[in-house]
XYZ file of C-alpha atoms in Angstrom:
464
model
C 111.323 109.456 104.625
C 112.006 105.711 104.292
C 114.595 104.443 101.837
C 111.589 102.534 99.860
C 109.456 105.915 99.686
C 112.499 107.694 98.065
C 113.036 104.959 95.331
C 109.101 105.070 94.189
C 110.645 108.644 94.068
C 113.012 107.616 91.726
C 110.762 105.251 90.199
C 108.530 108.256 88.903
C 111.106 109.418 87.145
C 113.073 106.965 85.713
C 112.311 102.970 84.587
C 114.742 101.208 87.352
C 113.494 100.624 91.111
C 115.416 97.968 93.382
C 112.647 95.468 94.939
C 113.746 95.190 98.977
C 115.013 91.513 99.702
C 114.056 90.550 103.267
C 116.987 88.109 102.966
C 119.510 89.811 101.337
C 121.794 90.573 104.074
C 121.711 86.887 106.136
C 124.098 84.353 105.084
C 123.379 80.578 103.957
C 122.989 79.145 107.563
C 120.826 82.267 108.315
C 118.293 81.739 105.518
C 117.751 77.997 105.943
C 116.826 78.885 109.682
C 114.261 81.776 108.293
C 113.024 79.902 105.924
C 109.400 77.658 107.517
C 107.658 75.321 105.489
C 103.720 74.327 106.337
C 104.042 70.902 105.907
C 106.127 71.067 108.787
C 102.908 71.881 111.004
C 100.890 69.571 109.776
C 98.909 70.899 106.117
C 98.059 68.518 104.333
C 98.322 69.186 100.307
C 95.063 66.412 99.257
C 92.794 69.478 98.117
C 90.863 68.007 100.758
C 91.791 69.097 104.616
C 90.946 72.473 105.936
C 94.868 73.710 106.585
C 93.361 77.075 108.603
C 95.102 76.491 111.547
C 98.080 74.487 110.503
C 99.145 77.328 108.262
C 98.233 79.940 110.850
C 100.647 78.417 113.211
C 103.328 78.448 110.787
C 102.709 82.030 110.102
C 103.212 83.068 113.649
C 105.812 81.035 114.151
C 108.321 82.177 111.388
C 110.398 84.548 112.704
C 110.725 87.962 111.720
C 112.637 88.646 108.150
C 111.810 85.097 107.220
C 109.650 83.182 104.825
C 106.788 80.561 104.989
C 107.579 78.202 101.582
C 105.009 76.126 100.396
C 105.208 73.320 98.508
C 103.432 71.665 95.475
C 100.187 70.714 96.369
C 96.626 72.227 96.821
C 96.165 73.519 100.378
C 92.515 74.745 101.331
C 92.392 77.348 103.640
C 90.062 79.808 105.679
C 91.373 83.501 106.239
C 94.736 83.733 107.193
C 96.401 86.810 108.466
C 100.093 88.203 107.782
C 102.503 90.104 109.843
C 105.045 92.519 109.341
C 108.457 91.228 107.921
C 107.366 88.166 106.552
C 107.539 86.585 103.220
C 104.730 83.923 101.533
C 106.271 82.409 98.904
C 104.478 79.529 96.786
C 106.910 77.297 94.987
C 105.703 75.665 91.129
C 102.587 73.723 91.837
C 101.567 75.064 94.833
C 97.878 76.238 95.234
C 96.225 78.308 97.867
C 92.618 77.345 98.358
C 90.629 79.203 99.211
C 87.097 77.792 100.994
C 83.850 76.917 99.608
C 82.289 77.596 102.923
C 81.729 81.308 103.932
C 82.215 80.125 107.853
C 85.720 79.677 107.380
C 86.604 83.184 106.573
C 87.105 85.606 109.842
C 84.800 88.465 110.908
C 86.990 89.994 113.132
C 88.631 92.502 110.530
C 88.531 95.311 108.716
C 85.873 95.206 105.990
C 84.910 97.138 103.250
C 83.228 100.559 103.790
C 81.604 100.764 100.183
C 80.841 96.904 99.521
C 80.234 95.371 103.320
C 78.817 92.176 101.517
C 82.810 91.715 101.072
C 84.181 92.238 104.687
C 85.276 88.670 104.508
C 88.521 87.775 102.540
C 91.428 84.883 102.427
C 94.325 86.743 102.851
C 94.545 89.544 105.307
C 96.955 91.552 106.968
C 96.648 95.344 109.025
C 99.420 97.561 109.960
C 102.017 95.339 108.959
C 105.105 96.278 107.404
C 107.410 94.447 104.648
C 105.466 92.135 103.258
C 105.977 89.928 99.909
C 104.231 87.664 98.528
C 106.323 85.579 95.742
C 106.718 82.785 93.621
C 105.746 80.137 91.130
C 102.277 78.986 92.326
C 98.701 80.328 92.859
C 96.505 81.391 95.101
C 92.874 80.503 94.142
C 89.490 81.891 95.761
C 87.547 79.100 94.033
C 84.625 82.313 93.952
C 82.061 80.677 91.547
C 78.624 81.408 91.829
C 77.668 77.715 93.180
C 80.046 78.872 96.289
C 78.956 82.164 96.485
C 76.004 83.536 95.520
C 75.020 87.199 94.921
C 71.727 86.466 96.930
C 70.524 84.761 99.419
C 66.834 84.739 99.875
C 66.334 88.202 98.181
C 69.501 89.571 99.885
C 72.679 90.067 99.136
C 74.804 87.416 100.392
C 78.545 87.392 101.491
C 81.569 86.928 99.287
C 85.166 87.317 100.383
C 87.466 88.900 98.729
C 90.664 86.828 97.851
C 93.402 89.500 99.750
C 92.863 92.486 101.588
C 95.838 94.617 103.682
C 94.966 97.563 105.616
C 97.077 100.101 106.788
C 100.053 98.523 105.512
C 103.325 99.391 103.996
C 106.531 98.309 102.163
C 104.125 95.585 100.060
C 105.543 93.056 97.106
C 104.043 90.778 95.191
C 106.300 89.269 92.859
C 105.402 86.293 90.390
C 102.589 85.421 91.410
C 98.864 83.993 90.245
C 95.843 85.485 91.643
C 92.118 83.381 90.946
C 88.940 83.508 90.759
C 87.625 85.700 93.758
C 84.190 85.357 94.982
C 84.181 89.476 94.720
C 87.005 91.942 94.737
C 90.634 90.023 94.015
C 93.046 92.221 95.936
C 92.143 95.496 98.360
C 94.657 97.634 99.520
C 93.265 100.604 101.988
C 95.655 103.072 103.170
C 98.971 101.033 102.259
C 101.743 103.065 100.826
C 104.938 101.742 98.819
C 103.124 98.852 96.885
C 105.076 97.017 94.145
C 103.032 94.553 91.407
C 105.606 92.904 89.453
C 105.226 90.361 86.257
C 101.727 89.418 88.663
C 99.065 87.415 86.586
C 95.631 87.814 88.085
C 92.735 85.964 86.569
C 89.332 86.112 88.087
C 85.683 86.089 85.943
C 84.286 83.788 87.731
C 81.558 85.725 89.794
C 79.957 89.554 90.004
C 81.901 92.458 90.917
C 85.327 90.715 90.029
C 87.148 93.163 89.990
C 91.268 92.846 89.824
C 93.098 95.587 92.257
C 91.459 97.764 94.159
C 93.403 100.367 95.829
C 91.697 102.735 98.345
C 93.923 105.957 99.406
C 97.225 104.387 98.493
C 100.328 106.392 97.980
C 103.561 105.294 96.043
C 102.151 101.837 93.600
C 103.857 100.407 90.812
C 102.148 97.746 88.165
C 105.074 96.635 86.240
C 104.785 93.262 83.285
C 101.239 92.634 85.254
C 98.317 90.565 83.132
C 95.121 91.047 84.376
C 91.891 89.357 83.429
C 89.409 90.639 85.285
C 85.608 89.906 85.260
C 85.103 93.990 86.745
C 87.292 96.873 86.942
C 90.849 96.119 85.921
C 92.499 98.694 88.069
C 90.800 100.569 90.101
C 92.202 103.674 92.277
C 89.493 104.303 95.357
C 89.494 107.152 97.861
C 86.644 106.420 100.687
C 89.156 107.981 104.081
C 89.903 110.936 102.408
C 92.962 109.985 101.700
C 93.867 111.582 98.252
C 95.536 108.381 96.348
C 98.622 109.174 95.057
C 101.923 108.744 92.955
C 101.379 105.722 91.048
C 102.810 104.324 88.033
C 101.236 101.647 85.421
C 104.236 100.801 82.737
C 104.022 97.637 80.413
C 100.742 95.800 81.460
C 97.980 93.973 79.816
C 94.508 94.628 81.147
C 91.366 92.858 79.481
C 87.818 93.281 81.531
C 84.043 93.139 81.056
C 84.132 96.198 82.762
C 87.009 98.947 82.500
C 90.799 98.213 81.922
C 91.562 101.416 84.470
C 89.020 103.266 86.571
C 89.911 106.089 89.012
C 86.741 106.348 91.299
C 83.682 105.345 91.896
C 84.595 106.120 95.549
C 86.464 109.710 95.058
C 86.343 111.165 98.548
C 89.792 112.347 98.354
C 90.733 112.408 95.038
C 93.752 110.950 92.926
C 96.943 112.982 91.747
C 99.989 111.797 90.005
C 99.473 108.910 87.840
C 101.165 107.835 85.144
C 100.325 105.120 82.520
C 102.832 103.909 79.701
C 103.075 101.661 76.943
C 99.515 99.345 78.136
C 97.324 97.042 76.339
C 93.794 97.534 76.984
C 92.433 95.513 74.151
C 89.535 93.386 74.790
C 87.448 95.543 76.966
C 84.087 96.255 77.928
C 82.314 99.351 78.636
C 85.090 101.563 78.606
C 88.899 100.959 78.853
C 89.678 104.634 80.947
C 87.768 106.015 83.105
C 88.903 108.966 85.238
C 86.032 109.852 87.837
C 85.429 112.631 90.606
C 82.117 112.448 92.299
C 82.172 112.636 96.011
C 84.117 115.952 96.330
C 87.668 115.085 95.837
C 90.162 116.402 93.382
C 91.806 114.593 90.215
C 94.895 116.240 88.811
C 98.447 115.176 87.537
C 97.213 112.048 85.341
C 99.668 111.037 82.180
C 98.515 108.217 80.201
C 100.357 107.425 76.554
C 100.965 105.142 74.132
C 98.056 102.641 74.793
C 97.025 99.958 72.339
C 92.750 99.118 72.559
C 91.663 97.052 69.838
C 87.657 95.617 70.405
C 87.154 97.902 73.116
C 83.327 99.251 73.650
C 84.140 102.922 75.023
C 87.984 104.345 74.867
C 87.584 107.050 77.634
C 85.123 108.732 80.297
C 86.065 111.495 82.238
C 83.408 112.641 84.463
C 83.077 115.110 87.497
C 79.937 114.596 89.341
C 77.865 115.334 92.538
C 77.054 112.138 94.332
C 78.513 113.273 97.442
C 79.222 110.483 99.316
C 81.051 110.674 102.482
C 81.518 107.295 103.702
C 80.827 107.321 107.457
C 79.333 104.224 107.373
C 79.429 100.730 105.194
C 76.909 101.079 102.405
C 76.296 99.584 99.185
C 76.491 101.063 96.042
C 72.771 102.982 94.576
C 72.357 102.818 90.394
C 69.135 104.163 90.465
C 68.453 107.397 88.480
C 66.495 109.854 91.048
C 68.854 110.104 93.771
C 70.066 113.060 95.269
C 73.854 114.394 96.378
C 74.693 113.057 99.686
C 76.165 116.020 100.856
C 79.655 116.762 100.120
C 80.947 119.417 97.661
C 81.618 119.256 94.215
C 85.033 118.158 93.475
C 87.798 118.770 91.040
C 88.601 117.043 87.898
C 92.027 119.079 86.215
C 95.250 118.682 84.326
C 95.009 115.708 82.425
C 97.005 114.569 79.271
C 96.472 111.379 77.304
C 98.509 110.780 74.233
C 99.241 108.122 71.474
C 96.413 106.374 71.661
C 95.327 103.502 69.150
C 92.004 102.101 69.585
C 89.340 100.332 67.512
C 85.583 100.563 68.927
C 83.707 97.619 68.581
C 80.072 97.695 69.835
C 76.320 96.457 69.123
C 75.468 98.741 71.852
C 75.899 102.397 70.812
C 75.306 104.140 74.151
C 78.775 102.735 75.820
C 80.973 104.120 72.401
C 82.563 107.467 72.229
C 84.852 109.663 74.509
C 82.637 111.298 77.217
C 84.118 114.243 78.970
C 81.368 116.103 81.659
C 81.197 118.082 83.997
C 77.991 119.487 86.044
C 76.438 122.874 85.395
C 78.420 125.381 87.072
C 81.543 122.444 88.144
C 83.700 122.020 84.866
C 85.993 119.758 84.094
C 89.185 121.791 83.131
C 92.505 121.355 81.336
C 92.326 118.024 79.202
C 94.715 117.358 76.170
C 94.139 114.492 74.184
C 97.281 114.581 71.652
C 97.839 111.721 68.475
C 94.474 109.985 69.099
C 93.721 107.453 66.275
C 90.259 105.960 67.008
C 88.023 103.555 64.816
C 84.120 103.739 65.621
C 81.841 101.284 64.296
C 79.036 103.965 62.940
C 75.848 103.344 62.004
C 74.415 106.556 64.405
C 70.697 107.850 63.478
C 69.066 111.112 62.906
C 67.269 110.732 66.053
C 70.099 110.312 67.986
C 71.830 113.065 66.926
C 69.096 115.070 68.146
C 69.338 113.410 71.243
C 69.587 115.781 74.622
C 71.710 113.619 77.164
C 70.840 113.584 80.677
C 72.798 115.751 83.476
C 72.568 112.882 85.953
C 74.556 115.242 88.192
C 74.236 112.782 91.445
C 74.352 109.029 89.794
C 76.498 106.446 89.998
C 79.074 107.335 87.302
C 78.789 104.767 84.386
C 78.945 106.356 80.500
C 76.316 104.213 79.188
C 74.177 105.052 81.754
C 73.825 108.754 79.473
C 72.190 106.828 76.755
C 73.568 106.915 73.338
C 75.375 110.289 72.904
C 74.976 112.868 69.994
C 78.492 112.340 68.847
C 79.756 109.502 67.118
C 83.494 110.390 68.271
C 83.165 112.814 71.614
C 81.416 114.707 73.261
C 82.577 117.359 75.771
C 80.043 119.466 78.241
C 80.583 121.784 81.322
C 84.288 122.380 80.654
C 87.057 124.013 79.288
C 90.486 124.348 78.628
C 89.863 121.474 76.497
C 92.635 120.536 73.776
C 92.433 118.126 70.352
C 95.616 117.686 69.013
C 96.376 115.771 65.911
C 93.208 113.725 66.826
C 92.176 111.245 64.241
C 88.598 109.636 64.258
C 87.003 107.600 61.582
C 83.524 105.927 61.170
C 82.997 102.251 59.258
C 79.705 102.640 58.239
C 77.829 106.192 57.798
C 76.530 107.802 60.819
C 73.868 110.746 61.546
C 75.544 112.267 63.780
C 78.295 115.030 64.163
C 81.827 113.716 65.494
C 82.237 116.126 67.804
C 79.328 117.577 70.043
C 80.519 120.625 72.145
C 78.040 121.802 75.076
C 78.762 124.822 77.819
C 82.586 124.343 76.591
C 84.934 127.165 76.715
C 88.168 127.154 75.182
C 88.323 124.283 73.055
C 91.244 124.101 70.831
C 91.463 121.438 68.140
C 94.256 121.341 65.773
């Protein structure tokens, strides 16, 4: 066990963790040797030059425990690829560019099984170990739509992602400004010990931009993080197998057009041992949590309290599915409603507690309000407690949809609105049990048809 893994140990348990310096033990005349600066091989910072290989070179070439400092100035780049022991640290003013031209960004690495339109990406590093990147500046995909566009000639056309590590471990990023991805912002696969600290990521500037994605990741901490992301906010994956685990969320503000936190789509493995304190998910589309199993792994050991969502559309979704998918080769994502399970077995969605919640609901569209929780017949979700829930809904629900019958959908992409508008203006719960409502509040603001809670195939509810 390495001396990081048993302080994310600690970290679980306590609010204090020590951030590993690289530098920490060198003296003076030590850390002005380690310390290589780009200019040095020739960037140029006119927001003009290509820098690819000038700031390659100067990755190689600083040596091991040392840092490559750049400058103010705007520095366009292709895909550049870190190594173990090795710090990137942008002072105030400095600005990562990232290309406008998809032929600058390197094939020969490890893409992305469930989005291969994203293989490409502007920061990139695989089995590497202590890495930070720091500082004052900003590192800026330029991702717009005039760049990069969805499609090409009827296809879908490809968009890098702005960083992506791979099999890495001992990971900082401290202070830092992440922008405007053409897709994904930042995609960590199989990296354990992975510190976020007071990191501002920004990035709406394209489709699918979504902030950190974290596929089979053990051992993360978010810490004073704002994110502003155009997709999923956070966003556990597990597409190895690799169940994601041991991962704490604590003081962070997450607004997106999408989710604030999603555990899934890709759930091969499953996720265990979150926790997620004192959050702002305000200003959120389509659902702030969502907690998804549908490709036959297991979610258990989530803890999520005291969580402010004002003008949110949907406060929570909690589904367990049967997609199947089993990710032995890149494909894209499927929406479409008849498709079938791809073959592995139902998974497991348990032990989940969410507490002192405050949310308001504000929506024109009534199909993405309300807490979902679902199963499939036969697969039930089991042991949920939601405890000192005060939600707002905005009403107005109609006799016909309170007669409404909501799909099963057992093997579809997992999206809440894709249910249609549900029979319960405040929740509704299906193919589970073990299901607790404590000191749950839930209000409409104009009248609605429908009941507030909708209970169906449930078995041991408890609401008190």
């Amino acid at each position: 066990m390495t001396d990081l893994t048993v302080r994310f140990s600690a970290v679980l348990l306590s609010a204090s963790i020590v951030v590993p310096n690289l530098l920490c033990s060198a003296s003076a005349e030590e850390i002005s040797t380690r310390i290589v600066n780009a200019s040095n091989f020739g960037a140029q910072a006119d927001g003009r030059t290509l820098n690819t290989k000038e700031f390659q070179a100067a990755i190689d070439a600083t040596p091991a425990g040392g840092v490559l400092q750049i400058d103010s100035g705007q520095y366009i780049v292709g895909t550049l690829k870190l190594k173990s022991d090795f710090e990137l640290r942008l002072m105030a003013g400095a600005e990562l560019l990232g290309s406008a031209s998809i032929a600058d960004y390197a094939r020969d690495i490890v893409g992305a099984v469930e989005a291969p339109a994203f293989d490409e990406c502007l920061i990139y590093a695989k089995d590497a170990n202590n890495l930070k990147i720091t500082g004052e500046g900003v590192i800026n995909g330029r991702g717009t739509r005039e760049s990069f566009p969805v499609n090409i000639d009827g296809k879908l056309a490809d968009r890098p992602m702005l960083i992506r590590f791979v099999d890495c471990s001992n990971v900082t990023f401290t202070g830092i400004t992440l922008r405007d991805a053409a897709s994904w912002c930042t995609h960590m696969v199989n990296c354990d010990n992975l510190i976020f600290k007071n990191v501002t990521l920004d990035s709406r500037v394209n489709t699918n931009n979504d902030g950190f994605d974290l596929d089979g990741c053990k051992n993360v901490l978010f810490e004073d993080c704002k994110i502003h992301s155009g997709d999923d906010g956070i966003c556990p994956k597990s597409t190895t197998g690799r169940i994601f685990e041991n991962m704490v969320v604590r003081n962070c503000r997450i607004t997106s057009h999408t989710s604030a936190f999603k555990c899934g789509t890709s759930s091969a493995g499953g996720f265990r041992n979150i926790s997620i304190t004192d959050c702002d998910f305000s200003d959120t589309r389509m659902g702030a949590i969502k907690l998804m199993i549908v490709d036959g792994g297991v979610l258990e050991g989530i803890r999520i309290s005291n969580i402010l969502m004002n003008n949110v559309e949907g406060p929570l979704f909690i589904r367990l599915g049967s997609r199947g998918r089993q990710y032995t080769a890149p494909t894209e994502q499927v929406y479409a409603t008849d498709v079938k399970s791809e073959g592995a077995p139902v998974g497991v969605v348990r032990d989940i507690h969410i507490s002192d919640i405050r949310a308001t609901i504000v929506s024109d569209k009534p199909e993405r309000c309300g807490i979902m929780i679902s199963g499939v017949p036969g697969h039930f979700v089991e042991g949920v407690t939601l405890e000192n829930i005060q939600i707002s809904y905005p009403g107005g629900g109609t006799e016909d949809q309170a007669n409404r019958v909501v799909p099963e959908h057992e093997a579809r992409y997992p999206e809440a609105f894709f249910f249609g508008t549900l029979p319960a203006w405040g929740a509704y719960v299906r193919h589970a049990r073990n299901i607790k409502f404590k000191n749950v509040s839930m209000d409409v603001r104009s009248p609605d048809a429908r009941e507030d809670i909708v209970l169906v195939d449930v078995e041991d509810f408890v609401q008190h």
